[in-house]
Structure formats: C-alpha cells, structure tokens
CSV table of C-alpha atoms in Angstrom, one decimal:
chain,number,residue,atom,x,y,z
G,1,MET,CA,25.4,-18.6,-59.7
G,2,ASN,CA,25.2,-14.8,-60.1
G,3,GLY,CA,28.8,-14.7,-59.0
G,4,LEU,CA,28.0,-16.0,-55.5
G,5,GLY,CA,28.6,-19.7,-56.1
G,6,ARG,CA,26.2,-22.0,-54.3
G,7,ILE,CA,23.3,-20.2,-52.7
G,8,LEU,CA,21.1,-21.4,-49.9
G,9,ILE,CA,17.6,-22.1,-51.0
G,10,ILE,CA,15.0,-21.3,-48.3
G,11,LEU,CA,11.5,-22.6,-48.5
G,12,MET,CA,8.5,-22.0,-46.3
G,13,VAL,CA,6.7,-25.3,-45.7
G,14,SER,CA,3.5,-25.4,-43.8
G,15,GLY,CA,4.5,-22.3,-41.8
G,16,SER,CA,7.9,-23.7,-40.8
G,17,LEU,CA,11.2,-22.7,-42.1
G,18,GLY,CA,13.2,-25.4,-44.0
G,19,VAL,CA,16.8,-25.0,-45.1
G,20,ILE,CA,18.1,-26.9,-48.2
G,21,ASN,CA,21.6,-26.6,-49.6
G,22,GLY,CA,24.3,-28.6,-51.1
G,23,CYS,CA,26.3,-28.8,-47.8
G,24,THR,CA,25.7,-30.9,-44.7
G,25,GLU,CA,23.1,-29.3,-42.4
G,26,ASP,CA,24.0,-28.8,-38.8
G,27,LYS,CA,20.8,-30.3,-37.3
G,28,LYS,CA,21.8,-29.5,-33.7
G,29,ALA,CA,22.2,-25.8,-34.6
G,30,ILE,CA,19.1,-25.2,-36.6
G,31,VAL,CA,15.9,-27.1,-36.0
G,32,GLU,CA,12.9,-26.0,-38.0
G,33,GLY,CA,14.4,-22.6,-38.3
G,34,ARG,CA,14.9,-22.2,-34.5
G,35,VAL,CA,18.5,-21.4,-33.7
G,36,ALA,CA,19.8,-23.3,-30.7
G,37,ASP,CA,23.5,-22.3,-31.1
G,38,GLN,CA,24.5,-18.7,-31.6
G,39,HIS,CA,27.8,-19.8,-33.0
G,40,ALA,CA,26.1,-21.9,-35.7
G,41,VAL,CA,27.2,-21.2,-39.2
G,42,ALA,CA,24.4,-19.5,-41.1
G,43,ALA,CA,26.2,-19.3,-44.4
G,44,ARG,CA,29.5,-19.6,-46.2
G,45,ILE,CA,30.3,-16.8,-48.6
G,46,GLY,CA,33.4,-17.3,-50.7
G,47,GLY,CA,34.7,-19.7,-48.0
G,48,LYS,CA,34.1,-17.2,-45.2
G,49,GLU,CA,31.7,-18.3,-42.5
G,50,VAL,CA,28.9,-16.1,-41.3
G,51,THR,CA,27.5,-17.1,-37.9
G,52,VAL,CA,24.0,-16.6,-36.5
G,53,GLN,CA,25.6,-14.4,-33.8
G,54,GLU,CA,26.9,-12.0,-36.4
G,55,LEU,CA,23.4,-11.7,-37.9
G,56,ASP,CA,21.7,-11.3,-34.6
G,57,ARG,CA,24.1,-8.5,-33.5
G,58,ASP,CA,22.2,-6.1,-35.7
G,59,LEU,CA,18.9,-7.8,-35.2
G,60,GLN,CA,18.8,-8.0,-31.4
G,61,PHE,CA,16.1,-5.5,-30.9
G,62,VAL,CA,13.9,-6.8,-33.7
G,63,LEU,CA,14.3,-10.4,-32.4
G,64,TYR,CA,13.4,-9.3,-28.9
G,65,ASP,CA,10.3,-7.5,-30.1
G,66,ILE,CA,9.3,-10.8,-31.8
G,67,ALA,CA,10.1,-12.8,-28.6
G,68,GLU,CA,7.9,-10.4,-26.6
G,69,MET,CA,5.1,-10.7,-29.1
G,70,GLU,CA,5.3,-14.5,-28.9
G,71,HIS,CA,5.4,-14.4,-25.1
G,72,LYS,CA,2.3,-12.2,-25.1
G,73,LEU,CA,0.4,-14.5,-27.4
G,74,ARG,CA,1.3,-17.5,-25.3
G,75,LEU,CA,0.4,-15.7,-22.1
G,76,ASN,CA,-3.0,-14.7,-23.5
G,77,LYS,CA,-3.6,-18.3,-24.6
G,78,LEU,CA,-2.5,-19.6,-21.2
G,79,HIS,CA,-5.0,-17.3,-19.5
G,80,GLU,CA,-7.8,-18.6,-21.8
G,81,PHE,CA,-6.8,-22.1,-20.9
G,82,ILE,CA,-6.8,-21.3,-17.2
G,83,SER,CA,-10.2,-19.6,-17.4
G,84,ASP,CA,-11.7,-22.6,-19.3
G,85,THR,CA,-10.3,-25.4,-17.3
G,86,SER,CA,-9.8,-24.1,-13.7
G,87,GLU,CA,-12.4,-23.9,-11.0
G,88,ALA,CA,-12.6,-20.9,-8.6
G,89,GLY,CA,-10.0,-21.1,-5.9
G,90,THR,CA,-7.6,-23.4,-7.8
G,91,ASP,CA,-4.0,-22.6,-7.3
G,92,VAL,CA,-2.3,-21.5,-10.5
G,93,GLU,CA,1.5,-21.3,-11.0
G,94,ILE,CA,2.6,-19.6,-14.2
G,95,LEU,CA,6.0,-20.8,-15.3
G,96,LEU,CA,6.2,-19.2,-18.7
G,97,PRO,CA,9.6,-17.5,-18.8
G,98,VAL,CA,9.7,-13.8,-19.6
G,99,PRO,CA,12.1,-13.0,-22.4
G,100,LYS,CA,15.1,-11.0,-21.3
G,101,PRO,CA,15.8,-7.8,-23.2
G,102,PRO,CA,19.1,-7.3,-24.9
G,103,ARG,CA,21.5,-5.0,-23.1
G,104,ILE,CA,23.7,-2.3,-24.6
G,105,GLU,CA,26.2,0.2,-23.3
G,106,LEU,CA,25.3,3.9,-23.3
G,107,SER,CA,27.4,6.9,-22.2
G,108,TYR,CA,25.6,9.3,-19.8
G,109,GLU,CA,28.5,11.9,-19.6
G,110,LYS,CA,27.4,15.5,-19.5
G,111,ARG,CA,23.7,14.8,-19.4
G,112,ALA,CA,21.1,16.3,-17.1
G,113,VAL,CA,20.2,13.8,-14.4
G,114,ARG,CA,16.8,13.7,-12.6
G,115,GLY,CA,17.0,12.0,-9.2
G,116,ASN,CA,20.1,10.8,-7.3
G,117,PRO,CA,23.1,11.4,-9.6
G,118,GLU,CA,24.7,8.3,-8.3
G,119,ALA,CA,21.7,6.0,-8.4
G,120,PRO,CA,22.6,2.3,-9.3
G,121,VAL,CA,19.8,2.1,-11.9
G,122,THR,CA,19.7,4.5,-14.8
G,123,VAL,CA,16.5,4.9,-16.9
G,124,ALA,CA,17.7,6.3,-20.2
G,125,VAL,CA,14.8,7.7,-22.3
G,126,PHE,CA,15.0,8.2,-26.1
G,127,CYS,CA,12.2,10.6,-26.9
G,128,SER,CA,11.0,13.5,-29.0
G,129,PHE,CA,9.3,16.6,-27.4
G,130,GLN,CA,6.8,16.5,-30.3
G,131,SER,CA,5.7,13.0,-29.6
G,132,PRO,CA,2.3,12.5,-28.0
G,133,HIS,CA,3.4,9.0,-26.9
G,134,CYS,CA,6.4,10.5,-25.1
G,135,LYS,CA,4.1,13.1,-23.5
G,136,SER,CA,1.7,10.5,-22.2
G,137,PHE,CA,4.2,8.3,-20.4
G,138,GLN,CA,5.8,11.1,-18.4
G,139,PRO,CA,3.7,10.3,-15.3
G,140,VAL,CA,5.1,6.7,-15.4
G,141,LEU,CA,8.6,8.0,-15.4
G,142,ARG,CA,7.9,10.3,-12.4
G,143,GLN,CA,6.3,7.3,-10.6
G,144,LEU,CA,9.5,5.3,-11.1
G,145,LEU,CA,11.6,8.0,-9.4
G,146,ASN,CA,9.0,8.4,-6.6
G,147,GLU,CA,8.7,4.7,-5.9
G,148,TYR,CA,12.5,4.1,-5.9
G,149,PRO,CA,13.9,7.3,-4.4
G,150,GLY,CA,17.7,7.2,-4.6
G,151,TRP,CA,17.8,3.9,-6.4
G,152,VAL,CA,16.7,5.2,-9.9
G,153,ARG,CA,17.8,8.2,-11.9
G,154,GLN,CA,16.6,9.4,-15.3
G,155,VAL,CA,18.6,10.8,-18.2
G,156,ASN,CA,17.4,12.1,-21.6
G,157,PHE,CA,18.4,11.3,-25.1
G,158,ASP,CA,16.9,13.3,-28.0
G,159,PHE,CA,15.4,11.3,-30.8
G,160,PRO,CA,13.2,13.7,-32.9
G,161,LEU,CA,11.6,11.7,-35.7
G,162,LYS,CA,11.9,12.9,-39.3
G,163,PHE,CA,8.3,14.0,-39.4
G,164,HIS,CA,8.6,16.0,-36.2
G,165,ARG,CA,9.1,19.4,-37.7
G,166,GLU,CA,9.7,21.0,-34.3
G,167,GLY,CA,11.5,18.1,-32.7
G,168,VAL,CA,15.1,19.3,-33.2
G,169,ARG,CA,14.3,22.9,-32.2
G,170,ALA,CA,12.4,21.8,-29.1
G,171,ALA,CA,15.3,19.6,-28.0
G,172,VAL,CA,17.8,22.5,-28.6
G,173,SER,CA,15.6,24.9,-26.5
G,174,ALA,CA,15.6,22.4,-23.6
G,175,ARG,CA,19.4,22.2,-23.7
G,176,CYS,CA,19.6,26.0,-23.7
G,177,ALA,CA,17.4,26.1,-20.7
G,178,GLY,CA,19.7,23.6,-19.1
G,179,ASP,CA,22.5,26.1,-19.3
G,180,GLN,CA,20.6,28.0,-16.6
G,181,ASP,CA,19.9,24.9,-14.5
G,182,THR,CA,16.3,24.5,-15.6
G,183,PHE,CA,16.5,21.6,-18.0
G,184,TRP,CA,13.9,19.4,-16.3
G,185,GLU,CA,11.5,22.2,-15.5
G,186,TYR,CA,11.7,23.2,-19.2
G,187,HIS,CA,11.4,19.6,-20.3
G,188,ASP,CA,8.2,19.2,-18.3
G,189,ALA,CA,6.8,22.5,-19.6
G,190,LEU,CA,7.4,21.5,-23.2
G,191,TYR,CA,5.6,18.2,-22.8
G,192,ALA,CA,2.6,20.1,-21.3
G,193,ARG,CA,2.5,22.1,-24.5
G,194,THR,CA,2.9,19.2,-26.9
G,195,PRO,CA,1.8,19.1,-29.7
G,196,ASN,CA,1.5,22.9,-29.7
G,197,LEU,CA,5.1,23.7,-30.3
G,198,GLY,CA,6.8,26.2,-32.6
G,199,GLY,CA,6.5,29.9,-33.0
G,200,SER,CA,6.8,31.7,-29.6
G,201,ALA,CA,6.3,28.6,-27.5
G,202,TYR,CA,10.0,28.3,-26.6
G,203,ILE,CA,10.6,31.9,-25.6
G,204,GLN,CA,7.3,32.0,-23.7
G,205,THR,CA,8.3,28.8,-21.8
G,206,ALA,CA,11.7,30.3,-21.0
G,207,LYS,CA,10.0,33.5,-19.7
G,208,HIS,CA,7.8,31.8,-17.1
G,209,LEU,CA,10.8,29.9,-15.8
G,210,SER,CA,12.7,33.2,-15.4
G,211,VAL,CA,15.4,32.1,-17.9
G,212,ASP,CA,17.6,34.9,-19.3
G,213,SER,CA,15.6,35.6,-22.5
G,214,ALA,CA,18.5,37.3,-24.5
G,215,TYR,CA,20.9,34.4,-23.8
G,216,PHE,CA,18.2,31.8,-24.5
G,217,ALA,CA,17.2,33.3,-27.9
G,218,SER,CA,20.8,33.4,-29.0
G,219,CYS,CA,21.5,29.9,-27.8
G,220,VAL,CA,18.4,28.5,-29.6
G,221,GLU,CA,19.6,30.0,-32.9
G,222,GLY,CA,23.2,28.7,-32.4
G,223,GLU,CA,24.6,25.5,-33.9
G,224,SER,CA,26.4,23.9,-31.0
G,225,TYR,CA,23.3,22.2,-29.3
G,226,ARG,CA,21.7,21.4,-32.7
G,227,ALA,CA,24.8,19.3,-33.5
G,228,LEU,CA,24.5,17.5,-30.2
G,229,VAL,CA,20.8,16.8,-30.8
G,230,LEU,CA,21.5,15.4,-34.2
G,231,LYS,CA,24.3,13.3,-32.7
G,232,ASP,CA,21.7,11.8,-30.3
G,233,GLN,CA,19.4,11.2,-33.3
G,234,GLU,CA,22.2,9.5,-35.2
G,235,THR,CA,23.0,7.3,-32.2
G,236,ALA,CA,19.3,6.2,-32.1
G,237,LEU,CA,19.3,5.4,-35.8
G,238,GLN,CA,22.6,3.4,-35.5
G,239,LEU,CA,21.0,1.4,-32.7
G,240,GLY,CA,18.2,0.6,-35.1
G,241,LEU,CA,15.5,2.6,-33.2
G,242,LYS,CA,12.6,3.7,-35.4
G,243,ASN,CA,10.0,5.1,-33.0
G,244,VAL,CA,9.6,6.7,-29.6
G,245,PRO,CA,9.6,6.2,-26.7
G,246,VAL,CA,12.4,3.7,-26.2
G,247,VAL,CA,13.7,3.1,-22.6
G,248,PHE,CA,16.9,1.5,-21.6
G,249,ILE,CA,17.0,0.4,-17.9
G,250,ASN,CA,20.7,0.0,-17.2
G,251,GLY,CA,21.0,-0.7,-20.9
G,252,LEU,CA,18.1,-3.2,-21.1
G,253,TYR,CA,16.0,-2.4,-24.2
G,254,LEU,CA,12.2,-1.7,-23.8
G,255,LYS,CA,10.3,-0.3,-26.7
G,256,GLY,CA,7.1,1.7,-26.6
G,257,LYS,CA,5.0,3.2,-23.9
G,258,ARG,CA,4.5,0.6,-21.1
G,259,SER,CA,2.8,0.4,-17.7
G,260,PHE,CA,4.6,1.3,-14.5
G,261,GLU,CA,4.6,-2.4,-13.5
G,262,GLN,CA,6.5,-3.4,-16.7
G,263,TYR,CA,9.3,-0.9,-16.0
G,264,SER,CA,9.4,-1.6,-12.3
G,265,TYR,CA,9.8,-5.4,-13.0
G,266,TRP,CA,13.1,-4.7,-14.7
G,267,VAL,CA,14.2,-2.1,-12.2
G,268,GLU,CA,13.7,-4.6,-9.4
G,269,ARG,CA,15.6,-7.2,-11.4
G,270,GLU,CA,18.5,-4.9,-11.7
G,271,LEU,CA,18.4,-4.0,-8.0
G,272,ALA,CA,18.3,-7.7,-7.1
G,273,LYS,CA,21.2,-8.4,-9.3
G,274,LEU,CA,23.2,-5.8,-7.3
G,275,ASN,CA,21.9,-7.5,-4.0
G,276,ILE,CA,19.9,-4.3,-3.2
G,277,ASP,CA,16.6,-4.5,-1.3
G,278,GLN,CA,14.5,-1.8,-3.0
G,279,LYS,CA,12.3,-1.6,0.1
G,280,GLN,CA,15.3,-0.3,2.0
G,281,LYS,CA,15.8,3.4,1.9
G,282,HIS,CA,18.7,4.7,-0.1
G,283,THR,CA,21.3,6.7,1.9
G,284,TRP,CA,20.5,9.6,-0.5
G,285,GLU,CA,16.9,9.5,0.8
G,286,GLN,CA,18.0,8.8,4.4
G,287,GLN,CA,20.3,11.8,4.5
G,288,ARG,CA,17.4,14.0,3.6
G,289,ASN,CA,15.2,12.5,6.2
G,290,SER,CA,17.9,12.2,9.0
G,291,LYS,CA,17.9,16.0,9.3
G,292,ASN,CA,14.5,15.8,11.0
G,293,ARG,CA,16.3,14.3,14.0
G,294,LEU,CA,18.6,17.2,14.5
G,295,PRO,CA,18.1,19.2,17.8
G,296,VAL,CA,16.1,22.4,17.7
G,297,THR,CA,18.2,25.5,18.2
G,298,ASN,CA,17.9,27.8,21.3
G,299,LEU,CA,19.6,30.7,19.5
G,300,PRO,CA,17.8,34.1,19.3
G,301,LEU,CA,16.6,33.4,15.7
G,302,ALA,CA,13.2,33.3,14.2
G,303,LEU,CA,12.6,31.7,10.8
G,304,LEU,CA,9.6,33.6,9.2
G,305,GLY,CA,9.8,32.2,5.7
G,306,ILE,CA,11.4,29.8,3.3
G,307,SER,CA,11.9,30.1,-0.4
G,308,GLU,CA,13.4,26.9,-1.8
G,309,SER,CA,14.6,26.6,-5.4
G,310,SER,CA,15.9,23.7,-7.4
G,311,ILE,CA,18.8,26.0,-8.1
G,312,GLU,CA,20.5,25.9,-4.7
G,313,SER,CA,22.1,29.3,-5.0
G,314,LYS,CA,18.6,30.9,-5.2
G,315,SER,CA,17.2,29.2,-2.1
G,316,LYS,CA,16.8,31.8,0.8
G,317,ALA,CA,15.3,32.1,4.2
G,318,LEU,CA,13.6,35.0,5.9
G,319,VAL,CA,15.2,35.2,9.3
G,320,GLU,CA,14.7,37.6,12.3
G,321,VAL,CA,18.0,37.8,14.2
G,322,GLU,CA,18.0,38.9,17.9
G,323,GLY,CA,14.7,40.7,17.4
G,324,GLN,CA,15.9,42.9,14.6
G,325,LYS,CA,13.9,43.4,11.3
G,326,ALA,CA,13.8,40.1,9.4
G,327,ARG,CA,15.7,39.9,6.1
G,328,TYR,CA,16.6,37.2,3.6
G,329,TYR,CA,19.7,35.0,4.0
G,330,SER,CA,21.3,32.8,1.3
G,331,LEU,CA,22.8,29.4,2.0
G,332,GLY,CA,26.2,29.7,3.6
G,333,GLN,CA,25.6,33.2,4.8
G,334,PRO,CA,26.3,34.0,8.5
G,335,LEU,CA,23.4,34.7,10.8
G,336,LEU,CA,25.4,35.2,14.0
G,337,LYS,CA,29.1,34.9,14.8
G,338,ASP,CA,30.1,31.3,14.0
G,339,VAL,CA,26.5,30.5,13.0
G,340,SER,CA,25.5,30.1,9.3
G,341,LEU,CA,22.6,28.9,7.2
G,342,ARG,CA,23.4,25.4,6.0
G,343,SER,CA,20.3,24.1,4.1
G,344,LEU,CA,16.5,24.4,3.8
G,345,GLU,CA,14.2,21.5,4.4
G,346,GLY,CA,10.6,22.4,3.8
G,347,ASN,CA,9.3,23.6,7.2
G,348,TYR,CA,12.7,24.3,8.9
G,349,ALA,CA,16.2,25.4,8.2
G,350,VAL,CA,19.4,23.6,9.1
G,351,ILE,CA,22.0,25.9,10.7
G,352,ASN,CA,25.6,25.3,11.5
G,353,ASN,CA,26.1,26.4,15.1
G,354,GLN,CA,29.9,26.4,15.8
G,355,GLY,CA,30.2,23.0,14.0
G,356,THR,CA,27.0,21.5,15.3
G,357,LEU,CA,24.0,21.1,13.1
G,358,GLU,CA,20.7,22.3,14.5
G,359,ARG,CA,17.1,22.9,13.3
G,360,LEU,CA,15.5,26.3,13.1
G,361,LEU,CA,11.8,25.8,12.9
G,362,LEU,CA,9.5,27.8,10.7
G,363,GLN,CA,7.4,30.3,12.8
G,364,GLY,CA,4.0,31.8,12.5
G,365,GLU,CA,0.5,30.5,11.7
G,366,GLU,CA,-0.6,29.2,8.3
G,367,GLY,CA,-1.3,32.1,5.9
G,368,ASN,CA,0.7,34.6,8.0
G,369,ARG,CA,4.1,33.8,6.8
G,370,VAL,CA,6.0,33.5,3.5
G,371,SER,CA,4.8,30.3,2.0
G,372,LEU,CA,6.9,27.3,0.9
G,373,THR,CA,7.8,27.6,-2.8
G,374,TYR,CA,9.3,24.2,-3.7
G,375,SER,CA,7.2,21.5,-2.1
G,376,ARG,CA,5.9,19.0,-4.6
G,377,GLN,CA,4.2,16.8,-2.0
G,378,HIS,CA,0.7,17.3,-0.5
G,379,THR,CA,-0.2,15.9,2.9
G,380,GLU,CA,-1.7,12.4,2.6
G,381,GLU,CA,-5.1,13.8,3.7
G,382,LEU,CA,-5.1,16.6,1.1
G,383,ARG,CA,-3.8,14.2,-1.6
G,384,GLN,CA,-6.7,11.9,-0.9
G,385,ARG,CA,-9.3,14.7,-1.1
G,386,ILE,CA,-7.7,15.9,-4.4
G,387,GLU,CA,-7.6,12.5,-6.0
G,388,GLN,CA,-10.9,11.1,-4.8
G,389,PRO,CA,-13.3,14.1,-4.9
G,390,HIS,CA,-16.3,11.9,-4.4
G,391,GLY,CA,-15.0,10.1,-1.3
G,392,GLU,CA,-13.0,6.9,-0.8
G,393,LYS,CA,-15.4,4.9,-3.0
G,394,GLY,CA,-15.3,7.4,-5.8
G,395,LYS,CA,-13.1,7.1,-8.9
G,396,LYS,CA,-9.6,8.2,-8.5
G,397,LEU,CA,-8.3,11.1,-10.7
G,398,ILE,CA,-5.7,10.4,-13.4
G,399,GLU,CA,-2.1,11.0,-12.5
G,400,PRO,CA,-0.8,14.5,-13.3
G,401,ALA,CA,0.4,14.8,-16.9
G,402,GLY,CA,3.1,17.2,-15.8
G,403,VAL,CA,4.6,19.3,-13.0
G,404,LEU,CA,5.2,22.8,-14.3
G,405,THR,CA,7.5,25.3,-12.6
G,406,LEU,CA,6.5,29.0,-12.6
G,407,GLY,CA,9.0,31.8,-11.9
G,408,GLN,CA,7.8,34.1,-9.1
G,409,GLU,CA,8.9,37.3,-10.8
G,410,TRP,CA,7.1,36.3,-14.0
G,411,LEU,CA,4.0,35.2,-12.1
G,412,SER,CA,3.9,38.5,-10.2
G,413,LYS,CA,3.9,40.5,-13.5
G,414,GLN,CA,1.2,38.2,-14.9
G,415,LEU,CA,-1.1,38.6,-11.9
G,416,GLU,CA,-1.0,42.3,-12.2
G,417,GLN,CA,-3.3,41.7,-15.1
G,418,ARG,CA,-5.7,39.5,-13.1
G,419,GLU,CA,-8.8,41.4,-14.2
G,420,SER,CA,-8.2,40.8,-17.9
G,421,LEU,CA,-7.2,37.2,-17.1
G,422,GLU,CA,-10.5,36.6,-15.3
G,423,ALA,CA,-12.3,37.9,-18.3
G,424,LYS,CA,-11.2,34.8,-20.2
G,425,PHE,CA,-13.5,32.6,-18.0
G,426,THR,CA,-17.0,32.1,-19.2
G,427,LYS,CA,-19.9,29.9,-17.9
G,428,ALA,CA,-20.0,26.3,-19.2
G,429,GLU,CA,-23.2,24.3,-19.4
G,430,LEU,CA,-22.6,21.8,-16.6
G,431,GLU,CA,-23.3,22.7,-13.0
G,432,VAL,CA,-21.8,21.7,-9.7
G,433,GLU,CA,-22.7,22.9,-6.2
G,434,GLY,CA,-25.5,24.9,-7.7
G,435,HIS,CA,-23.2,26.9,-10.0
G,436,HIS,CA,-22.0,26.7,-13.6
G,437,LEU,CA,-18.5,25.3,-14.3
G,438,ILE,CA,-16.3,27.8,-16.1
G,439,ARG,CA,-14.7,27.4,-19.5
G,440,LEU,CA,-11.7,29.3,-21.0
G,441,GLU,CA,-12.3,31.3,-24.2
G,442,GLY,CA,-9.8,33.4,-26.2
G,443,VAL,CA,-6.7,32.1,-24.5
G,444,ALA,CA,-4.8,30.9,-27.6
G,445,GLY,CA,-1.4,32.7,-27.6
G,446,ASN,CA,-2.1,34.2,-24.1
G,447,GLU,CA,1.2,34.0,-22.2
G,448,PHE,CA,-0.3,33.3,-18.8
G,449,PHE,CA,-2.7,30.5,-19.8
G,450,THR,CA,-0.3,28.9,-22.2
G,451,ALA,CA,2.3,28.7,-19.5
G,452,LEU,CA,-0.3,26.9,-17.3
G,453,GLY,CA,-0.9,24.4,-20.2
G,454,PHE,CA,-4.5,25.6,-20.9
G,455,GLU,CA,-6.2,25.8,-24.3
G,456,ASP,CA,-9.4,27.3,-25.6
G,457,ASN,CA,-12.5,25.6,-24.4
G,458,ASP,CA,-10.8,23.8,-21.5
G,459,VAL,CA,-13.3,23.5,-18.6
G,460,LEU,CA,-11.8,23.8,-15.1
G,461,LEU,CA,-13.0,21.3,-12.6
G,462,ARG,CA,-11.0,21.6,-9.4
G,463,VAL,CA,-8.0,23.5,-7.9
G,464,ASN,CA,-6.5,21.3,-5.2
G,465,ASP,CA,-9.5,19.9,-3.2
G,466,SER,CA,-12.1,22.6,-4.2
G,467,TRP,CA,-14.4,22.8,-7.2
G,468,VAL,CA,-14.0,25.7,-9.6
G,469,HIS,CA,-17.3,27.3,-10.8
G,470,SER,CA,-19.0,30.6,-11.4
G,471,GLY,CA,-19.3,31.0,-7.6
G,472,GLN,CA,-15.7,30.4,-6.8
G,473,ASN,CA,-12.3,30.2,-8.5
G,474,GLY,CA,-9.5,29.2,-6.2
G,475,LEU,CA,-6.8,29.4,-8.9
G,476,TRP,CA,-5.7,32.8,-7.9
G,477,SER,CA,-5.4,32.2,-4.2
G,478,ALA,CA,-3.7,28.8,-4.9
G,479,LEU,CA,-1.1,30.6,-7.1
G,480,ALA,CA,-0.5,33.1,-4.3
G,481,SER,CA,0.0,30.4,-1.7
G,482,GLY,CA,3.3,29.4,-3.2
G,483,LYS,CA,2.6,25.7,-2.5
G,484,VAL,CA,2.2,22.9,-5.0
G,485,ILE,CA,-1.0,23.5,-7.0
G,486,ASP,CA,-3.1,20.7,-8.4
G,487,VAL,CA,-5.5,21.5,-11.2
G,488,ALA,CA,-8.0,19.2,-12.9
G,489,PHE,CA,-9.9,20.2,-16.1
G,490,MET,CA,-11.7,18.7,-19.1
G,491,ARG,CA,-10.5,19.0,-22.7
G,492,LYS,CA,-12.6,17.7,-25.5
G,493,GLY,CA,-14.5,15.5,-23.1
G,494,LEU,CA,-11.4,13.9,-21.5
G,495,PRO,CA,-10.1,14.6,-18.0
G,496,HIS,CA,-6.6,16.2,-17.6
G,497,ARG,CA,-4.5,17.1,-14.6
G,498,LEU,CA,-1.5,19.3,-14.1
G,499,GLN,CA,0.5,20.5,-11.1
G,500,TYR,CA,2.4,23.7,-10.6
G,501,VAL,CA,5.2,24.8,-8.3
G,502,VAL,CA,6.4,28.4,-7.8
G,503,GLU,CA,10.1,29.0,-7.6
G,504,GLU,CA,12.5,31.9,-6.8
G,505,LEU,CA,12.1,35.0,-4.7
G,506,GLY,CA,10.3,38.0,-6.1
G,507,TYR,CA,6.6,37.5,-5.8
G,508,PHE,CA,6.4,36.6,-2.1
G,509,GLU,CA,9.1,39.0,-1.1
G,510,GLU,CA,6.6,41.8,-1.3
G,511,LYS,CA,4.2,40.1,1.1
G,512,SER,CA,6.8,40.2,3.9
G,513,LYS,CA,7.5,43.9,3.8
C-alpha cells in the first residue's frame, strides 16, 4: 500500500495502545503499548527490522520527560493517599522508584571551568544569557559549588534560542571577556543585567571589569567566537534540546529550572557511584585549608595589606621589609634573600623561607589597613545579620541573584563623581528607623548604577547588615571597604539581592600612600 507494503495499523482503545498487523505480535515485547524489551522489533520495512532501541535513541530525552511526569503524578497521588489513610505518627516508607535520566557524552575541552578543574562531577549547563529562567537559577548553581567544594565543577554551553535577539552577541562577548581571564565575572554580570542586554551593555560590563576595551570591541565584532557559539547551538539542537536551561550532571539529562535538592540528589548519586563520601573534604579544599596550620614567620616582615584577584598574576601584598617603607610585591617576587612571596590566603600571606613554607599574618587594626579585595564569604555572625534582619525568627532573605565583580580602577573613577551619583537617590514613601527609604531615579544608561545591576525606581533596603534610608546610605563606605558587599533592594514590589566584590590594585593603592 502506498509503496510501503503492509503497514501497521495503530488504534487507541480506551486510552491504551493496541497494535494490529498481519504478522505475529511479540506479546512479551509489547504489552498494551509498554515496551519491555529494547531489542523488540517495532516494524519491518522492506524486510529490514527497526527495533524499539533505534527509535528510542532519538527520543530518549522526550521519553524521560514523560517518565518524570508520570513519576510526579504518581507521587502526588501517593501523598494524597497517605494523607487520607494514615494517622499522625505512622511510619511511611515510599518505595516508588525515581526514573533515571539518560546519560550522554559531552566534550569539555577548552571551556572555562568554575570550581576545581579536576572535580569528579561536572555540571554542564546549556543556557542563554537572555533567558530569565537561566538567570533565576544561577543561585542554585552557586549553591552546588559551595555545598560540594572540590567535588563539583561547572562548565558553560551556549544555547541562545532563536527568539533571543541578543543571545548570540551576549555569548560572544562573554567568550571575549574570557580571553582576559574574566569569563565567569562577565557571565555573572550579564545575568545581573538580563533582560536589559544589547546596545552599550557589553562594553559597559567590560569596562567595570577592567577588560581591555579596544581588544574587547574588536573581539565582539569578529567571527571566530560567533562560529563557536553557533556550534554550541547546533550541538544543542542535534541533541533535541528545545528550551533552556538544560543541565547535564556527568552527562545525566535534567531539563528546566529545578530546586537545589533535585540537582544535589544526582550529584550525590554520582559521587556514591565513585565511592566518594561527599561529606569528606576534597583534597582541593583541604590544600587551601591546610595552609592555616603553617608556622608563623619570625622574619623582619610586616604584611600591611592584601589585594587578591581571581587573576593570580594581579594578586599583590603590601609588605614592610626590615622597617623600610612598605611597597607592593607580586607572587613569586623575593622579599629577602632566599625568601619569596608564595600565595595570598585572605588574612595572611604564605612565604617560602629557604624552602620552608611559613605564614606572614596581616597587621594593623580593622579600618587602618588595605582591605581584602577578593573575599566572597562573610563571617557567620555577619551573614546571619544580613540574611535575617528581623532576628532569628524573622524571614530569611532570598539568595543573591548574582555576585558581581567591580574593577578597582574603574570604581575609583566612578566614585570621583559621587556627588552626582548621590543626586540619583530620592525619598521613597516607606519609612524605616524614622527615615524614608530611598529610591533611584534617572539611572537608566548610567554606567555606575547599571554596573551594580540597578534600574530606575529600585528602592534600596539594606547594605550588608544596615538599613539604607534618607538618614544613612552605607553603599559608599561599603564599596570603599573592599570586602564583599551585600545589597538588598525592592524592584516592582519584589525583593532582590546582589553581592559585589572589588578586584585588582588601583583604588586602595592610594589609601596606603
């Protein structure tokens, strides 16, 4: 018939799938449309057999999505049944199996890595910088890396959707920033701007990260990275992906934005498969912490300041040697004969003293030294005050939507215009501590406020653990501190939260003269 010979006739009967044809049906292989054997023959075309496995190869993600939906429906019904039939205190054991995602192989060669480059679990993310869904699940990705330090790493695949007009250009700009070792900082800054991409957004973002503007502009207009972005896009389409975000945990497919618990379930399954106890600290993390046990040096050196950068070559320490005027030293640079600066670790430096590693502690009182410039962690006490402004019983703030990096040289130039920047703050209607909250007006296109992720009519609430209002605005002193800065604000009636870190020498260098 129609040149195809005998054709299978498929009928839907009472919601079940029946198969009728002129050949003998393999009842063990197909029972009411449910495939029990992947090698079962689904059809014979011109004498050639087509197996269920061949069909499922291209349908594996769709079939898993259906299996997940079935599992969710069954789980919801099970919870209803438990609620209706069980008394309080009754032991309940849920045995409903979780469907296992299909696994694929991906190449991570020449991709920027966040976290331990040799981590046993790779979280590969297919996303578009223009997607609000990709933007909203960034805090979950950061939480995964924070909860499993050393065990998990993140890599990025670009999948700009067809209707994302700025998707390709945004992805290209991030890769261009990566040429100057600022891929992840730029990545975070772009998501903070989403959906307000395009125009001058890319060059402004590059500026506040102290990226070479001339090279960056030329790179963005070039074709090499555009071709790589489109290659990623084609890879996603060949896999059958249609929307973002899509995450592959060691190749295990998970579609759509999910909770931290859903991702961590599969991370821990992968770690268990490798006989790894995720509660045990990875050597990558241990090596960072083990330096705290190094002996304190007795050499005539005084560490007056630290400026750490994610770009190791830009990390420097302000050191006074044998009572002489302090100056900055780069990693590897000699301090004394046979004594050199090895690394910077937050509140101390590691020095190599004739082959022995020793600690050089940071000197001076708080506020009278060059501040740390790359710490992303608050103390536990400060973090609690920030996240629970109304006390322990109060509601906890949402997780930060992004951690944005600000170049010190750029920040220094911006703060020279502090008076005009302050003029952008006006009184809002709500009051706190007897003062009006303050709202931003006329900041659209303003380089400083755009870099900080602010928009017109945003109402500032708190900077770190202090309220912001017409009586006090701690934003300026927080930026001058050089430490991690936590800002909470309201936008269109919804709470938002961002963090900033300040990198590279320039701004605080002047304070030490």
